[in-house]
Coordinates of C-alpha atoms in Angstrom, one line a residue:
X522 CA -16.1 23.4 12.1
X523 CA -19.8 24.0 11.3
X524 CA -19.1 22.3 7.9
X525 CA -17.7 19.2 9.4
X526 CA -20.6 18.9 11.6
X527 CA -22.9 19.4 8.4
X528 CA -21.5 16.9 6.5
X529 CA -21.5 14.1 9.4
X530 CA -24.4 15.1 9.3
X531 CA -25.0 13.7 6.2
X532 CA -22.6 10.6 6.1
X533 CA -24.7 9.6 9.2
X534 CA -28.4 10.0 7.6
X535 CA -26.7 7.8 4.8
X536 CA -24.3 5.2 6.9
X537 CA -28.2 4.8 9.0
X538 CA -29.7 4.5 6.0
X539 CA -28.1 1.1 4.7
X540 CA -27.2 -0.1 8.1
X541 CA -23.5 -1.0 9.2
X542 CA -23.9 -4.9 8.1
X543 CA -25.1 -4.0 4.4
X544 CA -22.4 -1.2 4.9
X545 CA -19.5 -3.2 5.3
X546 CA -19.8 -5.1 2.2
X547 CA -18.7 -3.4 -1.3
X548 CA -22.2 -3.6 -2.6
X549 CA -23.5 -1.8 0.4
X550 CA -21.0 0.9 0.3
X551 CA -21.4 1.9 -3.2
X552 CA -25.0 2.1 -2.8
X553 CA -24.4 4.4 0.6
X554 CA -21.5 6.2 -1.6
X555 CA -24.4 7.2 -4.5
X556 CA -27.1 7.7 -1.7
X557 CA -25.2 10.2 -0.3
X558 CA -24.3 11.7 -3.5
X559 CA -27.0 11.5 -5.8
X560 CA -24.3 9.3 -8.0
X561 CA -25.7 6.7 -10.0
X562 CA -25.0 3.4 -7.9
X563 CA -23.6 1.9 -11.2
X564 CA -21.5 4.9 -12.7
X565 CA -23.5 4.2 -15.6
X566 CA -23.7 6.8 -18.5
X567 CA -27.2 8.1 -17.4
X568 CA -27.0 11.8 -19.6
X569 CA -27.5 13.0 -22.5
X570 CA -24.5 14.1 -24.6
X571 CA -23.6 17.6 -24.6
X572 CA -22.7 19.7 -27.8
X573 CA -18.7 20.7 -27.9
X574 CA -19.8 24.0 -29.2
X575 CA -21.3 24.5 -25.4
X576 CA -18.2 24.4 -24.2
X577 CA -16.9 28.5 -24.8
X578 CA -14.2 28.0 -22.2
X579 CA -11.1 26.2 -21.9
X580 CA -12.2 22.9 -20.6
X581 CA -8.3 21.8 -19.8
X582 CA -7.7 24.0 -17.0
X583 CA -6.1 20.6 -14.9
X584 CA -4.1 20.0 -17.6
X585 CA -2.7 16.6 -19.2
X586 CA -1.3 13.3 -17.2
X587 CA 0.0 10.1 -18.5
X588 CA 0.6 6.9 -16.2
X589 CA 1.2 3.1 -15.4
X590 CA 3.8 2.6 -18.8
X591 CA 3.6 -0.5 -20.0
X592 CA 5.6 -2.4 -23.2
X593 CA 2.6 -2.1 -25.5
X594 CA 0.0 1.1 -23.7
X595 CA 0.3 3.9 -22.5
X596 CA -2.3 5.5 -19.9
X597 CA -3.9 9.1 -20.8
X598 CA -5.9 11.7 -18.6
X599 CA -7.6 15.0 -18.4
X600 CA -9.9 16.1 -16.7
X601 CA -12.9 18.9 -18.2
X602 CA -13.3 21.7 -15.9
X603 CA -14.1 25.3 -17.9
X604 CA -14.3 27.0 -14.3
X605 CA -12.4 24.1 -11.9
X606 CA -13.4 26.0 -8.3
X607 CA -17.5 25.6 -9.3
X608 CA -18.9 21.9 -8.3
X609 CA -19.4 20.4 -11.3
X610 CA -16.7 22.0 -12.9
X611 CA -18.6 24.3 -14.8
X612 CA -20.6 22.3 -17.3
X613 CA -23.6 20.9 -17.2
X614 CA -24.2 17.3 -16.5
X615 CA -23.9 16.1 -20.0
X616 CA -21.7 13.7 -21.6
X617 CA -18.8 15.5 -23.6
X618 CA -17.2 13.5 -26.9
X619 CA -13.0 14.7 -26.2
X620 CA -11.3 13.6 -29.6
X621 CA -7.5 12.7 -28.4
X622 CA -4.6 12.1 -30.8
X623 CA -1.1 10.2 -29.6
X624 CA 2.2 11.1 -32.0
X625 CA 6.0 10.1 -32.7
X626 CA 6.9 13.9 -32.6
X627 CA 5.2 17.0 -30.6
X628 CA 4.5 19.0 -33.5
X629 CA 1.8 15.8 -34.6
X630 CA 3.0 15.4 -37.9
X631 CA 3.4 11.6 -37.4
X632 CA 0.0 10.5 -35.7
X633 CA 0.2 7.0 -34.5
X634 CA -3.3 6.6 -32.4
X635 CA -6.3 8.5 -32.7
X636 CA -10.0 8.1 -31.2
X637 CA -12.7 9.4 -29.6
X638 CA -13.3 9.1 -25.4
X639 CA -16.6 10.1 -23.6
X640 CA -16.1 12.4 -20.3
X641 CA -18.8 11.5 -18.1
X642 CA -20.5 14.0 -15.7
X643 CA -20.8 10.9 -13.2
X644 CA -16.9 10.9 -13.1
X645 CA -16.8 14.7 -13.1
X646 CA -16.1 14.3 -16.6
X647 CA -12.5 13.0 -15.9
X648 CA -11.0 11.1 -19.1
X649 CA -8.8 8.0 -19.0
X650 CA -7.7 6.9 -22.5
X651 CA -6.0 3.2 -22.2
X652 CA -3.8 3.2 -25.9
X653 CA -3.3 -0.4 -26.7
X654 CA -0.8 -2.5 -29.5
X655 CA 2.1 0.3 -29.9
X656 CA 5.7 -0.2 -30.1
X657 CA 7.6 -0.7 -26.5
X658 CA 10.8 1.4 -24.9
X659 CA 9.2 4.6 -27.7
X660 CA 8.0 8.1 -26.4
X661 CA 5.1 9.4 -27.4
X662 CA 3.0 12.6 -27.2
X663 CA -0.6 13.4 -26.7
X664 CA -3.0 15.8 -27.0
X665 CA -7.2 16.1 -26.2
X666 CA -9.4 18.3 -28.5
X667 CA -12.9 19.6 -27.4
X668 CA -14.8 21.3 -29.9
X669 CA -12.4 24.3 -30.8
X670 CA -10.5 23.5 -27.5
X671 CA -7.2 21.9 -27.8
X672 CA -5.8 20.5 -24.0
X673 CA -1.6 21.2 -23.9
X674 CA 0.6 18.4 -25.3
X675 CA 1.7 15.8 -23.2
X676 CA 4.7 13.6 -23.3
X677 CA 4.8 9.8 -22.5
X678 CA 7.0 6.5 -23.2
X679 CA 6.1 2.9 -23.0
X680 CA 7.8 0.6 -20.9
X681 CA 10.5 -1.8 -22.8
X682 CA 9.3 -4.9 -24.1
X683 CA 9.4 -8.2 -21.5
X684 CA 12.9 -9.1 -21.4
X685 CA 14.4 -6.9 -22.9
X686 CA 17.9 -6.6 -21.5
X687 CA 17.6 -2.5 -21.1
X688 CA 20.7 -0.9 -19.4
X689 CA 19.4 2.1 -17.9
X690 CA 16.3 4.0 -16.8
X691 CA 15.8 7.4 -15.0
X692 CA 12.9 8.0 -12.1
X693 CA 12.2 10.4 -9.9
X694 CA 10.6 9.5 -6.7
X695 CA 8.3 12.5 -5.0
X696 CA 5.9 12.8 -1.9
X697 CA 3.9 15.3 0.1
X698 CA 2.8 18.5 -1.5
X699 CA 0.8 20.6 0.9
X700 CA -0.9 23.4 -0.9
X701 CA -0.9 25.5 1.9
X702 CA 2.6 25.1 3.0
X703 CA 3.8 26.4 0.0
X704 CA 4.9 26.7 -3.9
X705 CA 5.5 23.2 -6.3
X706 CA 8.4 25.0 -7.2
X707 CA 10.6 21.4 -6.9
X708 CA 7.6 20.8 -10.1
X709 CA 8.5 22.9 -12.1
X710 CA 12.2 22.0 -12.2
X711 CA 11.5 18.4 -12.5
X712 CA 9.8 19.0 -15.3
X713 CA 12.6 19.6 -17.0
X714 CA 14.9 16.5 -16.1
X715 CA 15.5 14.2 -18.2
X716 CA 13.5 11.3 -16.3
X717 CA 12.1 7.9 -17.7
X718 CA 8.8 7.8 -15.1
X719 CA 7.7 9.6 -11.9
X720 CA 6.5 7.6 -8.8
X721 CA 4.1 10.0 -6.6
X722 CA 4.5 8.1 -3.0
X723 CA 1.9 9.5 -1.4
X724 CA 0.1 12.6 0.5
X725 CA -0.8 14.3 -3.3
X726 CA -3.3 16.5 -1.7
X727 CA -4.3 17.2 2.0
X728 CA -8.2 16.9 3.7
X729 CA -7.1 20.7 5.5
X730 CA -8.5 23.7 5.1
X731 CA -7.0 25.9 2.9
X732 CA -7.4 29.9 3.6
X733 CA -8.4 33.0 1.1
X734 CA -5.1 33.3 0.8
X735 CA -3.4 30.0 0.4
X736 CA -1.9 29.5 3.5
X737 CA 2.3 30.3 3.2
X738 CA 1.3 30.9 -0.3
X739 CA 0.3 34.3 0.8
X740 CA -1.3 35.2 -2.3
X741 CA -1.8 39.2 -3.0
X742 CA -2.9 38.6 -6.5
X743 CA -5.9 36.1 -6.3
X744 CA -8.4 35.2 -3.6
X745 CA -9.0 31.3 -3.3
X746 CA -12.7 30.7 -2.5
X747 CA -14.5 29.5 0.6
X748 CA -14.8 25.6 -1.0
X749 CA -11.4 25.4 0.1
X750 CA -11.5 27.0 3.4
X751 CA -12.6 23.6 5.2
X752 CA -11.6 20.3 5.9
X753 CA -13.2 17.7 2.8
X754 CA -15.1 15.3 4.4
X755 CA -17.6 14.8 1.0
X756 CA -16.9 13.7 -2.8
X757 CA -17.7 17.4 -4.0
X758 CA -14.9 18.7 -1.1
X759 CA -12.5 16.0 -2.6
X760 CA -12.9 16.7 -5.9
X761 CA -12.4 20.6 -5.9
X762 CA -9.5 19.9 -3.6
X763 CA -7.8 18.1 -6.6
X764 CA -9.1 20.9 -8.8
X765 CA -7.3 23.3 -6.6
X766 CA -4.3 21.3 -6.3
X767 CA -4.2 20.5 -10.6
X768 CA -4.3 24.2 -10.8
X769 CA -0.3 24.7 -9.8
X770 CA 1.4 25.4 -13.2
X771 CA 4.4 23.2 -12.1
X772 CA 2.5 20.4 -11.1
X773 CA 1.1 20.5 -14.7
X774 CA 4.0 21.0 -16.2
X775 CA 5.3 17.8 -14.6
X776 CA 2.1 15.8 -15.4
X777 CA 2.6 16.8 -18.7
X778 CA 6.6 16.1 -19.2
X779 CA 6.2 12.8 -17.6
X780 CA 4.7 9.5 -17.0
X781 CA 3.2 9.1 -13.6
X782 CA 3.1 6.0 -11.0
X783 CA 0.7 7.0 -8.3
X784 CA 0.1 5.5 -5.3
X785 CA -1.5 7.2 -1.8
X786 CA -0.9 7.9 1.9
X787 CA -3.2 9.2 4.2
X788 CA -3.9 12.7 3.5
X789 CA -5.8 11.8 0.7
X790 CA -8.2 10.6 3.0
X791 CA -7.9 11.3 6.3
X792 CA -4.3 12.2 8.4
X793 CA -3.1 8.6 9.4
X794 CA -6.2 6.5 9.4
X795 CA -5.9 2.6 9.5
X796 CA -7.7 0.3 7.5
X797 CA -11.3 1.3 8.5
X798 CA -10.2 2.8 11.7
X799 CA -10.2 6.8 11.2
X800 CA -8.0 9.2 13.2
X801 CA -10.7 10.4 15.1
X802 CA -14.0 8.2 16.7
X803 CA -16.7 7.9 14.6
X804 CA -18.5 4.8 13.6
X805 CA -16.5 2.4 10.8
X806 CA -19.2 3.0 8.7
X807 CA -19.3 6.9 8.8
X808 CA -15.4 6.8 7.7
X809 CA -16.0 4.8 5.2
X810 CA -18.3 6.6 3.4
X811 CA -15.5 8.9 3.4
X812 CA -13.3 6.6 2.3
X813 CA -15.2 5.5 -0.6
X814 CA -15.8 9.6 -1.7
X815 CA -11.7 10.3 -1.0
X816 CA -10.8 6.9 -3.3
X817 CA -13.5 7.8 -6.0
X818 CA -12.1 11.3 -6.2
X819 CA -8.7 10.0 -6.6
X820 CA -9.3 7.3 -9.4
X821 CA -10.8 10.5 -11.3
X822 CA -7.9 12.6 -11.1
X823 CA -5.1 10.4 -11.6
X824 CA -4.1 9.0 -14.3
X825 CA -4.5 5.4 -13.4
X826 CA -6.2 2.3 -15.5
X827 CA -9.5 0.5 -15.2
X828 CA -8.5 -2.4 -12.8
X829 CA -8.0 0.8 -10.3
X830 CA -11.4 1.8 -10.5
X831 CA -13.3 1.7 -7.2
X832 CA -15.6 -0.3 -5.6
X833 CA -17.6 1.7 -2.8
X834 CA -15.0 2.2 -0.1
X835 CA -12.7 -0.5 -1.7
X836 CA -9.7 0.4 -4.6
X837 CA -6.9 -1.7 -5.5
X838 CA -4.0 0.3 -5.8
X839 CA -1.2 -2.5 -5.5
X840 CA 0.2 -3.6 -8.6
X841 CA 3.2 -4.3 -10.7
X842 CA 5.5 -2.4 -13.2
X843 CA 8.6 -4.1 -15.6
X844 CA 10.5 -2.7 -17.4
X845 CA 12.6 -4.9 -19.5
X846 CA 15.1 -7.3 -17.4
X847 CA 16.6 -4.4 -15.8
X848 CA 13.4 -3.3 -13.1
X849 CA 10.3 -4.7 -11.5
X850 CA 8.4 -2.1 -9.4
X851 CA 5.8 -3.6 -7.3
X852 CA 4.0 -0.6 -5.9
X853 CA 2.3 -1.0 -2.3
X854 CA -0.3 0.7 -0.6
X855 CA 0.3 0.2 3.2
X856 CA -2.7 2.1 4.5
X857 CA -6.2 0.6 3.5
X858 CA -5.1 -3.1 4.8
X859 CA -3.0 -2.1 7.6
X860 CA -3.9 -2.7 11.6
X861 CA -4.4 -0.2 13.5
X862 CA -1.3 1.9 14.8
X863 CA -0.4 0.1 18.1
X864 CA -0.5 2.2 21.4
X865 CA -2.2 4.9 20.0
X866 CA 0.3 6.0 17.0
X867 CA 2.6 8.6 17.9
X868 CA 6.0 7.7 18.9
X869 CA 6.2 5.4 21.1
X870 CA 8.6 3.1 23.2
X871 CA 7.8 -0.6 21.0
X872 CA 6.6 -3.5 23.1
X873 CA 4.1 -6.3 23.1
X874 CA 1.6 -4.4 21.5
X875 CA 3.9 -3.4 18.6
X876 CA 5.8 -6.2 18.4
X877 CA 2.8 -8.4 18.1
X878 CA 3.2 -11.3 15.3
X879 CA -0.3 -11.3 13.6
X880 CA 0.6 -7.1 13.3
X881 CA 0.6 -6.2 9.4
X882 CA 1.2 -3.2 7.2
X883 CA 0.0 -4.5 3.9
X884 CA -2.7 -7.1 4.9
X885 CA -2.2 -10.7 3.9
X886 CA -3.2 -10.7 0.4
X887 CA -0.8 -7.8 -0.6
X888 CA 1.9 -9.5 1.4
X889 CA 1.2 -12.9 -0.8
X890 CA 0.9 -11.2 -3.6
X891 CA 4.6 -9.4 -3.1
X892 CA 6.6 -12.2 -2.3
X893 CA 5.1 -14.4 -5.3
X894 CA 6.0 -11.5 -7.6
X895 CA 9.7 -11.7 -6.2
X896 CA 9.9 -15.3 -6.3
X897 CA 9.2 -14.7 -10.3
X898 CA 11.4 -11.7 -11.1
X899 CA 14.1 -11.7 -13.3
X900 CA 14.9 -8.5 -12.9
X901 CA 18.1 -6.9 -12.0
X902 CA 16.7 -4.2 -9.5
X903 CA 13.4 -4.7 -7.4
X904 CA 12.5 -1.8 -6.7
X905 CA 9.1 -1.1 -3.8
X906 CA 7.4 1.9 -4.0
X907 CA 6.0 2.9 -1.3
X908 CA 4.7 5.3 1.1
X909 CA 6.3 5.1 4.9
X910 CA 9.5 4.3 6.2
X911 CA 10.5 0.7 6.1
X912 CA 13.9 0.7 7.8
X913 CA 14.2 1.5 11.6
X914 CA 14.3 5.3 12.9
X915 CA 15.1 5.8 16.6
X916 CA 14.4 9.1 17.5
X917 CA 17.7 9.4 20.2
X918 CA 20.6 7.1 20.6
X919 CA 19.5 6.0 24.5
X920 CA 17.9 2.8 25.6
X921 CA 14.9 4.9 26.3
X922 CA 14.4 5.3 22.2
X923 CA 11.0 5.5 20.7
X924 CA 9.9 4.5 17.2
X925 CA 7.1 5.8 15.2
X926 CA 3.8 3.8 15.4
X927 CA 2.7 4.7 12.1
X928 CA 5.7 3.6 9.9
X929 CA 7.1 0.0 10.2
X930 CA 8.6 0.3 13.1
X931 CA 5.0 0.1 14.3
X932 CA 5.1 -3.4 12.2
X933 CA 8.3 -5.3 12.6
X934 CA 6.7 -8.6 12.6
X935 CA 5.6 -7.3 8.8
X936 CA 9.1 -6.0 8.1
X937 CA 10.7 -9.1 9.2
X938 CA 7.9 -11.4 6.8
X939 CA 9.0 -9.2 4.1
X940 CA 12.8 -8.9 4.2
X941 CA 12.7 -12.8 5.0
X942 CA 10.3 -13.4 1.4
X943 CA 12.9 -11.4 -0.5
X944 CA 15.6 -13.3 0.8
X945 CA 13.8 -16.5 0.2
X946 CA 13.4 -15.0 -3.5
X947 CA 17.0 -14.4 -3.9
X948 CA 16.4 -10.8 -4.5
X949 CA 19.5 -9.1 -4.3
X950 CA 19.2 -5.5 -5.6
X951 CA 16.2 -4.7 -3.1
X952 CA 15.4 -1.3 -3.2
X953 CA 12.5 0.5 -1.3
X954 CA 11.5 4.3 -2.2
X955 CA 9.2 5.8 0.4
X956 CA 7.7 9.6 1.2
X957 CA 5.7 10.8 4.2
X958 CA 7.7 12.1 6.3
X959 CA 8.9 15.6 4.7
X960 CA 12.7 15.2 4.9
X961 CA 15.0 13.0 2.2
X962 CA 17.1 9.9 3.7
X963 CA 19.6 7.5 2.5
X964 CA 19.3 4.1 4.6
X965 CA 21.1 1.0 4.1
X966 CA 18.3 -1.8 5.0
X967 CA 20.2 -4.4 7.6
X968 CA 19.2 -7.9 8.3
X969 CA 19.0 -6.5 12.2
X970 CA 18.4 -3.3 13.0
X971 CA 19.8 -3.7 16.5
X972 CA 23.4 -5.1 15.2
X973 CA 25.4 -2.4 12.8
X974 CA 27.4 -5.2 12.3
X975 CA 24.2 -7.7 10.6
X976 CA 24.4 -8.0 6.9
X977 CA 23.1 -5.2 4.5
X978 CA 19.9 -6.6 2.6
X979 CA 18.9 -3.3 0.3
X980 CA 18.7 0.1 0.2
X981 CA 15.4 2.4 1.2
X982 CA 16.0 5.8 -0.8
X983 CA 13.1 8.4 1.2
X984 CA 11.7 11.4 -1.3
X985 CA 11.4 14.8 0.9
X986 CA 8.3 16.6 0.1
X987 CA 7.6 18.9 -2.1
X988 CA 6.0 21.3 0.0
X989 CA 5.1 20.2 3.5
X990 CA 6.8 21.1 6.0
X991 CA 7.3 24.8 4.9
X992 CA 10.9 25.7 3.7
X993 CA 12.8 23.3 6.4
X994 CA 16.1 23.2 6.5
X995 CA 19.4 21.3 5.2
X996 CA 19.7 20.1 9.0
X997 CA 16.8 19.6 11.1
X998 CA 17.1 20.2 15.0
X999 CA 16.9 16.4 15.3
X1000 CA 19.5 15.9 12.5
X1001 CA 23.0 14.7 15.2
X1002 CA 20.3 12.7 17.5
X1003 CA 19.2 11.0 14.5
X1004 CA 22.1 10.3 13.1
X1005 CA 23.5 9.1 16.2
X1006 CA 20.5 6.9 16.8
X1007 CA 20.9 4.9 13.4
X1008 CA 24.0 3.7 12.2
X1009 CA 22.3 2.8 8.7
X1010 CA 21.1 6.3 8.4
X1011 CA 23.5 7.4 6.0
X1012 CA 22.4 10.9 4.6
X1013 CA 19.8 13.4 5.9
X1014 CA 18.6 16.6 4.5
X1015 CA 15.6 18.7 5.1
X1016 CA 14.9 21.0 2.5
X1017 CA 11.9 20.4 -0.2
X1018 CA 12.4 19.3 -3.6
X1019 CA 12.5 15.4 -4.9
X1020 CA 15.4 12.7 -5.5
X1021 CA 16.0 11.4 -8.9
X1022 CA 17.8 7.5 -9.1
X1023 CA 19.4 6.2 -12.3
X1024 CA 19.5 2.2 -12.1
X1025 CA 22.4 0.9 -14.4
X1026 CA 23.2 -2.7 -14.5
X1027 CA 26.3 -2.5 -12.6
X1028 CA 24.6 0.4 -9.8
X1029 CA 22.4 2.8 -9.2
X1030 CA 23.0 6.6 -8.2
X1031 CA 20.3 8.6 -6.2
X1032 CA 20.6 12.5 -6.5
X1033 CA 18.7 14.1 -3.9
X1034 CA 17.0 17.5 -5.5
X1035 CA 16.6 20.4 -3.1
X1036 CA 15.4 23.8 -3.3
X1037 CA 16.0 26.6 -0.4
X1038 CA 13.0 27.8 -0.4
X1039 CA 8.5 27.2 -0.9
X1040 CA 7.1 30.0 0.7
X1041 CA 7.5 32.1 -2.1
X1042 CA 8.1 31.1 -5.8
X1043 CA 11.0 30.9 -7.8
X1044 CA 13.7 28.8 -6.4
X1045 CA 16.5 27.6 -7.7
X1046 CA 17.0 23.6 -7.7
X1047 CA 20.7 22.1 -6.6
X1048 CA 22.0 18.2 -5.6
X1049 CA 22.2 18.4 -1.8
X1050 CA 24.3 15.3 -2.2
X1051 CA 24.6 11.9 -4.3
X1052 CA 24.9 8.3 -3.2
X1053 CA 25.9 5.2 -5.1
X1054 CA 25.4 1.3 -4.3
X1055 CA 27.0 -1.7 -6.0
X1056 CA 24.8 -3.9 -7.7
X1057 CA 25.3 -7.4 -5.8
X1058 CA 26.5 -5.3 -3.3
X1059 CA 23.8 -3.1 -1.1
X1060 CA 24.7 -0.4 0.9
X1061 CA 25.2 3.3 0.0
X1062 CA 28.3 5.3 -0.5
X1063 CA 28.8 8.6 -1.4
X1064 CA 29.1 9.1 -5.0

């Protein structure tokens, strides 16, 4: 608690500083962002370049990440960090040349790219590597050199070329991975599927304290150190968080096997702030300041390209994916636009407040930008990636029902725009993948929630986590309520693990992943169960 204090502290000297009207602008943030910092306000590439033969440790302890596949580039990332749990990642603030080579074959005997990046020590020398003009629907692999220090090999793909009539493609959907609540075990076996592209929907780290001994981890071996053992409230907090997180071997292994679409929740930030509007009362301009450090931190440890980069406490993180005819993804971020959760979040019994019109998830510019994209697909699936649950979720089957205030339940004036836009589009393969809330679901998407009987508009496929929650269980307590409660709801499973969906031309198949077990390592994977739905024809069945 002392540290929290401390570091208000310091977000208030520097919020006071510029003032909340200069604040709330972009400009004014960034500058309050590198007051409070000691950041350059322009990210410029202020230091003097350090010599590679400095460098005497391995520099790649995060590992290798690829993301955001297009037809002709391909994304790559690393991050330099010879001792990761030290501040500045233990090298000195000097900018490091990292030599990085992409190939047709892992063994790099058929080098197709090669060039030279500059890891900057005002991005905690994080590298992203945009490679441009290479063959479409090809996979690729990758590798960083530093000095004598060679990163592991990464595998990628491009995206097939704009319309291209592609039959098939392979994700993998995944959400929520408390450190503390246990082992990426789930990681480590998707690693090894056979996947086209990961979508990361959210919650990839969390702001809480993490203990000596890593929580349910219950390390005996190691002893994590004191950084972690508070909430992060400041850049440096959020960027050794991710350092601590990028240490997992199976998260690395899975950055490293796959291709990954990011996109956040909350926890990344703060747990379920609003826009502006934190979870707890301090000033706007306090929390954003804490904004602006939590979205920094991210854009430097995920694999994501330059339009991402962002401003003060501002990032756009919306954006679009094709591949071939066969899938558009247009991936959301429903938490830096959204209004404030009506009646206080929580659940709650919906009314006025809820209900109300002008109420929206996405913020009218996202929303706009959605339903244009729609109205100029061609693609056989639509696919929404995305980070809460869209479809309704009573929590009991009696008129008294309540609704959670900060999914879209809380929004059903924005659920409404958005199922009437892709209707308007004449989407009919809508499908919506969504995280955050620990448990995997299969849901048909109905035209009204309140009628059974109302037509079937798409299917929303929700990823359990990979660790939060602890070890759950294949039925929750709530699991007959639920399932009583919503006729749509037509699977429900809460063990850890991730849900893998192959989209074919004719249907797509969803394979929900599970492991027993996170509180200790080593779990086996198994399919809890498989659904199917028709192309043409929404609505899941068991496959």
């Amino acid at each position: 608690m002392d540290h929290v204090q401390d570091h208000s502290e310091e977000l208030r000297a520097a919020a006071r500083h510029f003032g909340r009207r200069r604040f709330l602008t972009v400009t004014g943030a960034a500058a309050a962002l590198a007051f409070a910092t000691q950041l350059p306000a322009a990210g410029a590439a202020a230091a003097a370049e350090l010599d590679a033969r400095r460098v005497t440790e391995d520099p790649f302890t995060l590992g290798v990440a690829s993301g955001d596949p297009l037809p002709g580039s391909v994304l790559l990332w690393t991050r330099l960090a010879p001792r990761p749990f030290e501040p500045a990642g233990g090298l000195p603030a000097g900018r490091v040349s990292v030599h990085w080579e992409l190939a047709r074959d892992e063994r790099f005997t058929r080098i197709v790219r090669r060039g030279l990046a500059v890891a900057h020590p005002e991005f905690r020398h994080g590298v992203h590597v945009e490679v441009e003009h290479l063959d479409p629907d090809r996979v690729f692999f990758y590798r960083f050199r530093v000095g004598g220090w060679i990163s592991p090999v990464g595998r990628t793909r491009t995206a097939p070329a704009p319309g291209a009539r592609n039959t098939a493609l392979k994700l993998a959907a995944v959400s929520c991975q408390a450190y503390h609540d246990g082992y990426f075990t789930a990681y480590g076996h998707l690693a090894r599927e056979d996947v086209d592209v990961v979508f990361h929907l959210g919650d990839y780290l969390y702001e809480y304290a993490v203990d000596a001994t890593g929580g349910a981890r219950a390390y005996t071996d190691r002893t994590l150190p004191s950084v972690f053992d508070r909430e992060t409230i400041t850049l440096e907090d959020y960027r050794l968080r991710y350092a601590l997180y990028k240490s997992d071997p199976d998260l690395r292994a899975a950055h490293a096997a796959h291709p990954f679409v990011v996109t956040w929740d909350d926890h990344e930030t703060e747990n379920n702030y609003a826009g502006d509007t934190p979870e707890n009362g301090v000033p706007p301009e306090e929390f954003l300041l804490r904004r602006a450090a939590a979205y920094r931190a991210y854009w430097e440890h995920q694999p994501l390209r330059r339009p991402q980069l962002p401003e003060g406490p501002d990032m756009r993180l919306y954006r679009r994916l094709r591949f071939g005819r066969l899938a558009q993804f247009d991936i959301l971020d429903t938490r830096q636009y959204r209004s404030d959760q009506a009646y206080g979040d929580g659940w709650q019994v919906p009314g006025p407040e809820s209900e109300d019109p002008a109420r929206t998830l996405t913020g009218a510019a996202q929303e706009r930008w959605l339903l244009d994209g729609w109205r100029a697909s061609e693609a056989r699936w639509n696919v929404l990636p995305q980070q809460v649950v869209f479809s309704e979720r009573r929590d009991r089957p009696t008129a008294d029902f309540k609704l959670s205030m900060d999914s879209w339940d809380g929004y059903p004036a924005s659920r409404r725009r958005i199922l009437a836009g892709a209707e308007a589009a004449g989407v009919e393969n809508l499908m919506v993948l969504t995280g955050d809330v620990h448990v995997g679901y299969g849901l048909d998407i109905k035209a009204d929630f309140r009628d059974p009987a109302s037509r079937t508009l798409g299917t929303e496929i929700v990823a359990t986590s990979i660790a939060s929650g602890k070890d759950g269980a294949d039925r929750p307590s709530n699991h007959d309520k639920l399932m009583a409660a919503n006729p749509h709801l037509r699977f429900f499973n809460g063990r850890r693990g991730y849900v893998t969906v192959e989209l074919g031309e004719e249907s797509a198949r969803a394979d929900f992943r599970t492991v027993p077990y996170v509180t200790r390592p080593g779990a086996p994977v198994a399919t809890a169960a498989s659904y199917v739905t028709e192309a043409g024809a929404p609505g899941l069945t068991p496959a």
